[in-house]
mmCIF file of C-alpha atoms in Angstrom:
data_model
loop_
_atom_site.group_PDB
_atom_site.id
_atom_site.type_symbol
_atom_site.label_atom_id
_atom_site.label_comp_id
_atom_site.label_asym_id
_atom_site.label_seq_id
_atom_site.Cartn_x
_atom_site.Cartn_y
_atom_site.Cartn_z
ATOM 1 C CA MET A 891 3.365 24.937 -12.236
ATOM 2 C CA ARG A 892 0.044 26.098 -13.599
ATOM 3 C CA ASN A 893 -3.284 24.828 -12.331
ATOM 4 C CA ALA A 894 -3.272 21.044 -12.725
ATOM 5 C CA ASP A 895 -6.578 20.983 -14.638
ATOM 6 C CA GLU A 896 -5.301 23.565 -17.110
ATOM 7 C CA ALA A 897 -2.056 21.664 -17.529
ATOM 8 C CA MET A 898 -3.866 18.394 -18.177
ATOM 9 C CA SER A 899 -6.187 20.031 -20.705
ATOM 10 C CA GLU A 900 -3.144 21.399 -22.480
ATOM 11 C CA CYS A 901 -1.451 17.981 -22.462
ATOM 12 C CA LEU A 902 -4.532 16.185 -23.783
ATOM 13 C CA ALA A 903 -4.629 18.676 -26.652
ATOM 14 C CA GLN A 904 -0.860 18.353 -27.224
ATOM 15 C CA PRO A 905 0.280 14.966 -25.814
ATOM 16 C CA ASN A 906 3.918 15.587 -26.710
ATOM 17 C CA LEU A 907 4.060 18.161 -23.892
ATOM 18 C CA LEU A 908 3.923 15.478 -21.160
ATOM 19 C CA ALA A 909 6.498 12.911 -20.042
ATOM 20 C CA VAL A 910 5.797 10.285 -17.369
ATOM 21 C CA ILE A 911 8.820 8.707 -15.695
ATOM 22 C CA PHE A 912 8.134 5.362 -13.988
ATOM 23 C CA VAL A 913 10.406 4.069 -11.218
ATOM 24 C CA LEU A 914 9.255 0.486 -10.684
ATOM 25 C CA SER A 915 10.735 -2.730 -9.353
ATOM 26 C CA VAL A 916 9.749 -5.539 -11.712
ATOM 27 C CA LEU A 917 9.791 -9.276 -11.031
ATOM 28 C CA ASN A 918 12.718 -11.063 -12.737
ATOM 29 C CA LYS A 919 14.014 -7.738 -14.089
ATOM 30 C CA SER A 920 14.968 -5.683 -11.030
ATOM 31 C CA THR A 921 17.759 -7.030 -8.822
ATOM 32 C CA ILE A 922 16.510 -7.543 -5.257
ATOM 33 C CA ARG A 923 18.752 -5.368 -3.087
ATOM 34 C CA ASP A 924 17.797 -6.864 0.263
ATOM 35 C CA ASP A 925 15.270 -9.500 1.296
ATOM 36 C CA TYR A 926 13.653 -11.316 4.214
ATOM 37 C CA ASP A 927 14.066 -14.859 5.474
ATOM 38 C CA GLY A 928 11.175 -16.921 4.102
ATOM 39 C CA PHE A 929 9.234 -13.976 2.664
ATOM 40 C CA SER A 930 10.447 -12.167 -0.436
ATOM 41 C CA ILE A 931 9.780 -8.500 -1.203
ATOM 42 C CA SER A 932 9.298 -9.678 -4.801
ATOM 43 C CA ALA A 933 5.660 -10.295 -3.784
ATOM 44 C CA SER A 934 5.236 -6.519 -4.024
ATOM 45 C CA PHE A 935 7.084 -6.160 -7.356
ATOM 46 C CA GLN A 936 5.261 -5.485 -10.583
ATOM 47 C CA LYS A 937 4.946 -8.307 -13.086
ATOM 48 C CA THR A 938 6.354 -7.817 -16.582
ATOM 49 C CA ASP A 939 2.809 -7.713 -17.964
ATOM 50 C CA ASP A 940 1.946 -5.005 -15.425
ATOM 51 C CA LEU A 941 4.885 -2.912 -16.598
ATOM 52 C CA GLU A 942 3.759 -3.281 -20.192
ATOM 53 C CA ASP A 943 0.246 -2.219 -19.137
ATOM 54 C CA TYR A 944 1.618 0.944 -17.542
ATOM 55 C CA ILE A 945 3.686 1.829 -20.577
ATOM 56 C CA SER A 946 1.084 0.992 -23.233
ATOM 57 C CA THR A 947 -1.678 2.861 -21.391
ATOM 58 C CA VAL A 948 0.314 6.069 -21.049
ATOM 59 C CA ARG A 949 1.764 5.847 -24.551
ATOM 60 C CA GLY A 950 -1.732 5.166 -25.852
ATOM 61 C CA LEU A 951 -2.666 8.649 -24.652
ATOM 62 C CA GLY A 952 0.221 10.007 -26.692
ATOM 63 C CA PHE A 953 2.492 10.834 -23.752
ATOM 64 C CA TYR A 954 6.207 10.103 -23.581
ATOM 65 C CA VAL A 955 7.272 7.321 -21.193
ATOM 66 C CA GLN A 956 10.630 6.586 -19.610
ATOM 67 C CA THR A 957 11.092 3.666 -17.217
ATOM 68 C CA PHE A 958 13.671 2.826 -14.551
ATOM 69 C CA LEU A 959 13.752 -0.553 -12.817
ATOM 70 C CA ASP A 960 15.757 0.661 -9.832
ATOM 71 C CA GLU A 961 15.786 3.853 -7.739
ATOM 72 C CA ARG A 962 19.565 4.189 -7.946
ATOM 73 C CA GLU A 963 19.468 4.130 -11.739
ATOM 74 C CA PHE A 964 16.828 6.875 -11.643
ATOM 75 C CA PHE A 965 18.823 8.992 -9.176
ATOM 76 C CA SER A 966 21.966 8.757 -11.325
ATOM 77 C CA TRP A 967 20.014 9.712 -14.427
ATOM 78 C CA VAL A 968 18.555 12.799 -12.737
ATOM 79 C CA LEU A 969 21.858 13.905 -11.174
ATOM 80 C CA ASN A 970 23.623 13.518 -14.520
ATOM 81 C CA GLY A 971 21.148 15.855 -16.222
ATOM 82 C CA GLY A 972 18.756 13.348 -17.802
ATOM 83 C CA TYR A 973 15.600 14.836 -16.322
ATOM 84 C CA SER A 974 16.474 18.446 -17.105
ATOM 85 C CA THR A 975 17.260 17.646 -20.742
ATOM 86 C CA LEU A 976 13.966 15.864 -21.476
ATOM 87 C CA PRO A 977 12.312 18.149 -24.050
ATOM 88 C CA HIS A 978 8.824 18.164 -22.503
ATOM 89 C CA LYS A 979 6.988 21.022 -20.822
ATOM 90 C CA TYR A 980 5.496 18.797 -18.101
ATOM 91 C CA LYS A 981 7.448 15.938 -16.516
ATOM 92 C CA PHE A 982 6.082 13.763 -13.720
ATOM 93 C CA VAL A 983 7.656 10.893 -11.777
ATOM 94 C CA TYR A 984 5.689 7.917 -10.462
ATOM 95 C CA ALA A 985 7.418 5.414 -8.158
ATOM 96 C CA SER A 986 5.877 2.112 -7.082
ATOM 97 C CA ALA A 987 6.951 -1.371 -5.949
ATOM 98 C CA VAL A 988 10.084 -0.007 -4.315
ATOM 99 C CA ASN A 989 13.186 -2.116 -3.677
ATOM 100 C CA GLY A 990 14.866 -2.957 -0.393
ATOM 101 C CA THR A 991 13.523 -3.557 3.105
ATOM 102 C CA GLY A 992 12.772 -1.665 6.301
ATOM 103 C CA PRO A 993 10.986 1.572 7.256
ATOM 104 C CA GLY A 994 10.733 4.796 5.305
ATOM 105 C CA ARG A 995 11.904 3.580 1.927
ATOM 106 C CA ARG A 996 8.656 4.573 0.189
ATOM 107 C CA ALA A 997 9.554 8.179 0.986
ATOM 108 C CA LEU A 998 12.926 7.972 -0.740
ATOM 109 C CA VAL A 999 11.880 8.900 -4.296
ATOM 110 C CA PRO A 1000 9.292 11.536 -3.237
ATOM 111 C CA ALA A 1001 11.850 13.165 -0.896
ATOM 112 C CA PHE A 1002 14.570 13.136 -3.570
ATOM 113 C CA CYS A 1003 12.191 14.663 -6.113
ATOM 114 C CA ALA A 1004 10.868 17.272 -3.665
ATOM 115 C CA HIS A 1005 14.441 18.341 -2.879
ATOM 116 C CA LEU A 1006 15.100 18.921 -6.585
ATOM 117 C CA GLY A 1007 11.707 20.442 -7.409
ATOM 118 C CA ILE A 1008 10.594 17.485 -9.543
ATOM 119 C CA PRO A 1009 6.812 16.901 -9.458
ATOM 120 C CA THR A 1010 5.665 13.375 -8.626
ATOM 121 C CA LEU A 1011 2.408 11.443 -8.782
ATOM 122 C CA ASN A 1012 3.219 9.947 -5.373
ATOM 123 C CA GLN A 1013 2.279 10.955 -1.845
ATOM 124 C CA ASN A 1014 4.517 13.467 -0.085
ATOM 125 C CA PRO A 1015 7.424 12.004 1.952
ATOM 126 C CA TYR A 1016 5.564 12.225 5.279
ATOM 127 C CA SER A 1017 2.386 10.552 4.027
ATOM 128 C CA SER A 1018 4.462 7.946 2.204
ATOM 129 C CA THR A 1019 5.991 6.962 5.553
ATOM 130 C CA ILE A 1020 3.251 7.250 8.172
ATOM 131 C CA GLY A 1021 0.891 4.971 6.253
ATOM 132 C CA ARG A 1022 3.535 2.239 6.108
ATOM 133 C CA HIS A 1023 3.840 1.936 9.883
ATOM 134 C CA LYS A 1024 0.779 -0.183 10.592
ATOM 135 C CA HIS A 1025 0.768 0.299 14.357
ATOM 136 C CA ASN A 1026 1.220 4.080 14.329
ATOM 137 C CA ALA A 1027 -1.202 4.646 11.453
ATOM 138 C CA SER A 1028 -3.877 2.663 13.283
ATOM 139 C CA HIS A 1029 -3.464 4.693 16.476
ATOM 140 C CA LEU A 1030 -3.422 7.978 14.560
ATOM 141 C CA LEU A 1031 -6.671 7.164 12.760
ATOM 142 C CA ASN A 1032 -8.377 5.973 15.935
ATOM 143 C CA SER A 1033 -7.326 9.123 17.806
ATOM 144 C CA LEU A 1034 -9.002 11.281 15.155
ATOM 145 C CA GLY A 1035 -12.244 9.342 14.987
ATOM 146 C CA VAL A 1036 -11.695 6.856 12.151
ATOM 147 C CA PRO A 1037 -12.477 3.343 13.438
ATOM 148 C CA SER A 1038 -9.341 1.244 13.009
ATOM 149 C CA ALA A 1039 -8.174 -2.134 14.238
ATOM 150 C CA GLU A 1040 -6.757 -1.997 17.751
ATOM 151 C CA SER A 1041 -3.016 -2.572 17.556
ATOM 152 C CA TRP A 1042 -0.063 -3.604 19.729
ATOM 153 C CA LEU A 1043 3.653 -3.738 18.946
ATOM 154 C CA ILE A 1044 6.239 -6.370 19.928
ATOM 155 C CA ASP A 1045 9.952 -6.274 19.026
ATOM 156 C CA HIS A 1046 12.643 -8.914 18.418
ATOM 157 C CA GLU A 1047 13.463 -9.083 22.132
ATOM 158 C CA GLY A 1048 9.873 -9.735 23.148
ATOM 159 C CA ARG A 1049 9.235 -6.229 24.473
ATOM 160 C CA TRP A 1050 5.691 -4.923 24.069
ATOM 161 C CA LEU A 1051 5.507 -1.191 23.367
ATOM 162 C CA ARG A 1052 4.608 0.577 26.656
ATOM 163 C CA GLY A 1053 3.887 -2.836 28.132
ATOM 164 C CA ALA A 1054 0.541 -3.105 26.328
ATOM 165 C CA ARG A 1055 -0.493 -6.469 24.887
ATOM 166 C CA PRO A 1056 -3.780 -8.109 23.819
ATOM 167 C CA GLU A 1057 -5.901 -9.738 26.476
ATOM 168 C CA ASN A 1058 -5.953 -13.544 26.562
ATOM 169 C CA ASP A 1059 -8.114 -15.248 23.924
ATOM 170 C CA ARG A 1060 -8.423 -12.052 21.841
ATOM 171 C CA LYS A 1061 -8.574 -12.930 18.150
ATOM 172 C CA ILE A 1062 -5.578 -11.260 16.487
ATOM 173 C CA ILE A 1063 -3.470 -11.192 13.340
ATOM 174 C CA ALA A 1064 0.333 -10.731 13.275
ATOM 175 C CA LYS A 1065 1.785 -8.491 10.544
ATOM 176 C CA ALA A 1066 5.099 -7.018 9.426
ATOM 177 C CA THR A 1067 4.918 -3.390 10.541
ATOM 178 C CA TYR A 1068 6.625 -1.779 7.546
ATOM 179 C CA GLU A 1069 5.548 -4.059 4.685
ATOM 180 C CA GLY A 1070 2.609 -4.560 2.347
ATOM 181 C CA SER A 1071 1.644 -7.459 0.066
ATOM 182 C CA SER A 1072 1.072 -9.664 3.166
ATOM 183 C CA ILE A 1073 4.839 -10.158 3.553
ATOM 184 C CA GLY A 1074 5.382 -12.143 6.763
ATOM 185 C CA LEU A 1075 1.762 -13.251 6.967
ATOM 186 C CA GLY A 1076 1.354 -17.016 6.799
ATOM 187 C CA PRO A 1077 -1.894 -19.022 6.571
ATOM 188 C CA ASP A 1078 -1.845 -19.412 10.388
ATOM 189 C CA GLY A 1079 -1.493 -15.667 10.959
ATOM 190 C CA VAL A 1080 -4.886 -15.374 12.671
ATOM 191 C CA LEU A 1081 -4.931 -16.829 16.195
ATOM 192 C CA ARG A 1082 -6.227 -16.477 19.740
ATOM 193 C CA TYR A 1083 -3.705 -14.607 21.833
ATOM 194 C CA SER A 1084 -1.898 -16.101 24.812
ATOM 195 C CA LYS A 1085 1.640 -15.474 26.103
ATOM 196 C CA SER A 1086 2.676 -18.768 24.529
ATOM 197 C CA TRP A 1087 2.550 -17.028 21.133
ATOM 198 C CA ASP A 1088 5.174 -14.415 22.103
ATOM 199 C CA ASP A 1089 8.071 -16.648 21.024
ATOM 200 C CA TYR A 1090 6.504 -16.950 17.580
ATOM 201 C CA PHE A 1091 6.192 -13.164 17.311
ATOM 202 C CA VAL A 1092 9.800 -12.696 18.437
ATOM 203 C CA ASP A 1093 11.034 -15.173 15.822
ATOM 204 C CA LEU A 1094 9.018 -13.397 13.141
ATOM 205 C CA ALA A 1095 10.399 -10.017 14.245
ATOM 206 C CA ARG A 1096 13.945 -11.360 13.967
ATOM 207 C CA ARG A 1097 13.353 -12.885 10.539
ATOM 208 C CA LEU A 1098 11.806 -9.682 9.221
ATOM 209 C CA ARG A 1099 14.177 -7.366 11.152
ATOM 210 C CA GLN A 1100 11.341 -5.166 12.370
ATOM 211 C CA PRO A 1101 8.735 -5.017 15.140
ATOM 212 C CA ILE A 1102 5.553 -6.981 14.552
ATOM 213 C CA SER A 1103 2.183 -5.249 14.601
ATOM 214 C CA ILE A 1104 -0.421 -7.340 16.363
ATOM 215 C CA GLN A 1105 -3.901 -6.245 15.288
ATOM 216 C CA GLU A 1106 -7.280 -7.292 16.516
ATOM 217 C CA PHE A 1107 -8.877 -9.455 13.829
ATOM 218 C CA LEU A 1108 -12.376 -8.428 12.874
ATOM 219 C CA GLU A 1109 -14.408 -11.296 11.460
ATOM 220 C CA GLY A 1110 -16.431 -10.142 8.495
ATOM 221 C CA ARG A 1111 -16.152 -9.149 4.875
ATOM 222 C CA GLU A 1112 -12.962 -7.561 3.551
ATOM 223 C CA TYR A 1113 -12.967 -4.506 1.308
ATOM 224 C CA GLU A 1114 -10.330 -2.595 -0.603
ATOM 225 C CA ILE A 1115 -11.393 0.995 -1.113
ATOM 226 C CA PRO A 1116 -9.532 2.978 -3.780
ATOM 227 C CA VAL A 1117 -9.771 6.709 -3.145
ATOM 228 C CA PHE A 1118 -9.253 9.191 -5.970
ATOM 229 C CA GLU A 1119 -8.831 12.956 -5.896
ATOM 230 C CA CYS A 1120 -9.192 15.068 -9.011
ATOM 231 C CA ALA A 1121 -9.925 18.778 -9.360
ATOM 232 C CA GLY A 1122 -10.507 19.048 -5.615
ATOM 233 C CA GLU A 1123 -13.120 16.273 -5.522
ATOM 234 C CA VAL A 1124 -12.466 13.092 -3.507
ATOM 235 C CA GLU A 1125 -14.289 9.876 -4.350
ATOM 236 C CA ALA A 1126 -14.046 6.374 -2.872
ATOM 237 C CA ARG A 1127 -15.111 3.135 -4.618
ATOM 238 C CA PRO A 1128 -15.351 0.121 -2.264
ATOM 239 C CA GLN A 1129 -14.515 -3.255 -3.787
ATOM 240 C CA THR A 1130 -15.218 -6.614 -2.124
ATOM 241 C CA VAL A 1131 -12.141 -8.869 -2.006
ATOM 242 C CA VAL A 1132 -12.862 -12.409 -3.245
ATOM 243 C CA ASP A 1133 -10.945 -15.674 -3.532
ATOM 244 C CA ASN A 1134 -11.827 -19.135 -4.879
ATOM 245 C CA PHE A 1135 -14.464 -19.542 -2.165
ATOM 246 C CA GLY A 1136 -16.234 -16.237 -2.793
ATOM 247 C CA PRO A 1137 -16.119 -12.946 -0.862
ATOM 248 C CA LEU A 1138 -13.310 -12.872 1.691
ATOM 249 C CA SER A 1139 -15.145 -13.061 4.992
ATOM 250 C CA GLY A 1140 -15.225 -14.752 8.386
ATOM 251 C CA ASP A 1141 -11.725 -15.946 9.287
ATOM 252 C CA ARG A 1142 -10.379 -15.827 5.716
ATOM 253 C CA PHE A 1143 -7.771 -13.232 4.790
ATOM 254 C CA LEU A 1144 -5.106 -12.501 2.173
ATOM 255 C CA ASP A 1145 -1.959 -14.309 3.264
ATOM 256 C CA TYR A 1146 1.457 -14.140 1.600
ATOM 257 C CA GLU A 1147 0.929 -17.139 -0.684
ATOM 258 C CA LYS A 1148 -2.397 -15.816 -2.007
ATOM 259 C CA VAL A 1149 -0.843 -12.467 -2.806
ATOM 260 C CA LEU A 1150 2.262 -14.029 -4.364
ATOM 261 C CA SER A 1151 0.155 -16.281 -6.622
ATOM 262 C CA GLU A 1152 -2.441 -13.526 -7.242
ATOM 263 C CA ASN A 1153 -5.123 -15.984 -6.133
ATOM 264 C CA TYR A 1154 -7.742 -13.338 -5.376
ATOM 265 C CA GLY A 1155 -9.828 -10.657 -7.069
ATOM 266 C CA TYR A 1156 -12.668 -8.164 -6.582
ATOM 267 C CA THR A 1157 -16.366 -7.659 -7.137
ATOM 268 C CA HIS A 1158 -17.805 -4.413 -8.405
ATOM 269 C CA ALA A 1159 -18.860 -1.684 -5.995
ATOM 270 C CA ASP A 1160 -22.475 -1.998 -7.203
ATOM 271 C CA THR A 1161 -22.764 -5.348 -5.385
ATOM 272 C CA ILE A 1162 -22.394 -3.614 -1.980
ATOM 273 C CA PRO A 1163 -25.658 -2.461 -0.325
ATOM 274 C CA SER A 1164 -25.919 1.319 -0.603
ATOM 275 C CA ASP A 1165 -25.994 2.024 3.146
ATOM 276 C CA GLN A 1166 -22.860 -0.062 3.728
ATOM 277 C CA GLY A 1167 -21.210 1.463 0.675
ATOM 278 C CA HIS A 1168 -21.790 5.016 1.898
ATOM 279 C CA TYR A 1169 -20.405 4.134 5.342
ATOM 280 C CA LEU A 1170 -17.290 2.546 3.810
ATOM 281 C CA GLN A 1171 -16.806 5.560 1.552
ATOM 282 C CA ARG A 1172 -16.950 7.937 4.515
ATOM 283 C CA ILE A 1173 -14.419 5.926 6.516
ATOM 284 C CA ALA A 1174 -12.053 5.722 3.541
ATOM 285 C CA CYS A 1175 -12.283 9.428 2.696
ATOM 286 C CA ASP A 1176 -11.739 10.413 6.334
ATOM 287 C CA ALA A 1177 -8.634 8.186 6.568
ATOM 288 C CA TYR A 1178 -7.377 9.577 3.247
ATOM 289 C CA GLU A 1179 -7.681 13.143 4.562
ATOM 290 C CA ILE A 1180 -6.065 12.428 7.951
ATOM 291 C CA LEU A 1181 -3.048 10.712 6.366
ATOM 292 C CA GLY A 1182 -2.557 13.644 4.002
ATOM 293 C CA TYR A 1183 -3.024 11.555 0.880
ATOM 294 C CA ARG A 1184 -3.477 13.068 -2.566
ATOM 295 C CA GLY A 1185 -4.183 11.591 -5.990
ATOM 296 C CA ILE A 1186 -4.718 7.825 -5.703
ATOM 297 C CA ALA A 1187 -4.573 5.843 -2.458
ATOM 298 C CA ARG A 1188 -6.258 2.753 -1.009
ATOM 299 C CA ILE A 1189 -7.881 2.096 2.358
ATOM 300 C CA ASP A 1190 -8.513 -1.520 3.464
ATOM 301 C CA VAL A 1191 -11.465 -2.235 5.768
ATOM 302 C CA ARG A 1192 -13.187 -5.250 7.303
ATOM 303 C CA MET A 1193 -16.892 -5.061 8.152
ATOM 304 C CA GLY A 1194 -18.635 -7.466 10.526
ATOM 305 C CA GLU A 1195 -22.175 -8.767 10.184
ATOM 306 C CA SER A 1196 -23.361 -6.175 12.724
ATOM 307 C CA GLY A 1197 -22.157 -3.378 10.450
ATOM 308 C CA GLU A 1198 -19.092 -2.574 12.542
ATOM 309 C CA ALA A 1199 -16.224 -1.622 10.238
ATOM 310 C CA LYS A 1200 -12.566 -0.908 10.923
ATOM 311 C CA VAL A 1201 -9.559 0.139 8.851
ATOM 312 C CA PHE A 1202 -6.777 -2.457 9.048
ATOM 313 C CA ASP A 1203 -4.333 -1.239 6.395
ATOM 314 C CA VAL A 1204 -3.658 1.661 4.028
ATOM 315 C CA SER A 1205 -1.553 2.228 0.927
ATOM 316 C CA GLY A 1206 -0.376 5.511 -0.557
ATOM 317 C CA THR A 1207 1.002 3.707 -3.642
ATOM 318 C CA PRO A 1208 -1.625 1.100 -4.487
ATOM 319 C CA ASP A 1209 -1.381 -1.180 -7.481
ATOM 320 C CA VAL A 1210 -3.117 0.523 -10.415
ATOM 321 C CA THR A 1211 -2.859 -2.265 -12.978
ATOM 322 C CA VAL A 1212 -5.887 -3.758 -14.741
ATOM 323 C CA MET A 1213 -6.272 -6.550 -12.159
ATOM 324 C CA SER A 1214 -6.147 -4.250 -9.104
ATOM 325 C CA SER A 1215 -9.030 -2.798 -7.088
ATOM 326 C CA CYS A 1216 -7.998 0.651 -8.323
#
């Protein structure tokens, strides 16, 4: 393919040259293939209005849009010649809100497309996977100098990875290792560690069929930091996460019910003091580079009153609808 900037200039001059193919799971439209006990993956699905936003925005630029509400439907279409017969010079795939459960599934569409030489607007298969293992991503970032929440891993049989566990009375938060959208995270997810909590973690691991990442919980303000790359330039725009009580800070966090009901929002980057903003930008851009991200990604950080900041989550396929931080 030609230089991306040249291609985009050509497409803006002649919109009919570009087709964007969305592969999106949509609430009440896509059939849930597999789910968790007490926590539904539908929390990460796009809403119907979000889908319409995607389509209308891209069509408003004059580009062709084709949408699939399930990966299998998309795969069948490609293998039966649908992609190759689209009469457009440039054809890109964007997959988000994937179906199913368990590790690695965010790499499925990028890997399929890479195998067939189809360009995507997603991260590469490796980056799509490493960022969705909370424990491993945290240790990778810390090892390369990006401050990240200390993390431990416990499985469904109560085994701690390499025997490491938090010290007693350490403030922690328990998370599903492979999931986003706060799946598995209840309102009591932040606690002071003692061995008496291990049974709770084991039960959660069994319900979610995956190990549970136990992270240190940093009291302070929570930020989502969209990171964008275009024409070789990388830029980060920190956004403060807010709920009905104001900026998300102290012990407050985004639990499953808040995410499911969309009971949260963001304040503009201009409200963040410049010195803090620059520090957050540097952390986010460093994490973005280490994880091998390209295009659009999101780095989530909490910053304490002392100015200490740590990454606690990342996303290579962040929500890019009107209501999102991106």
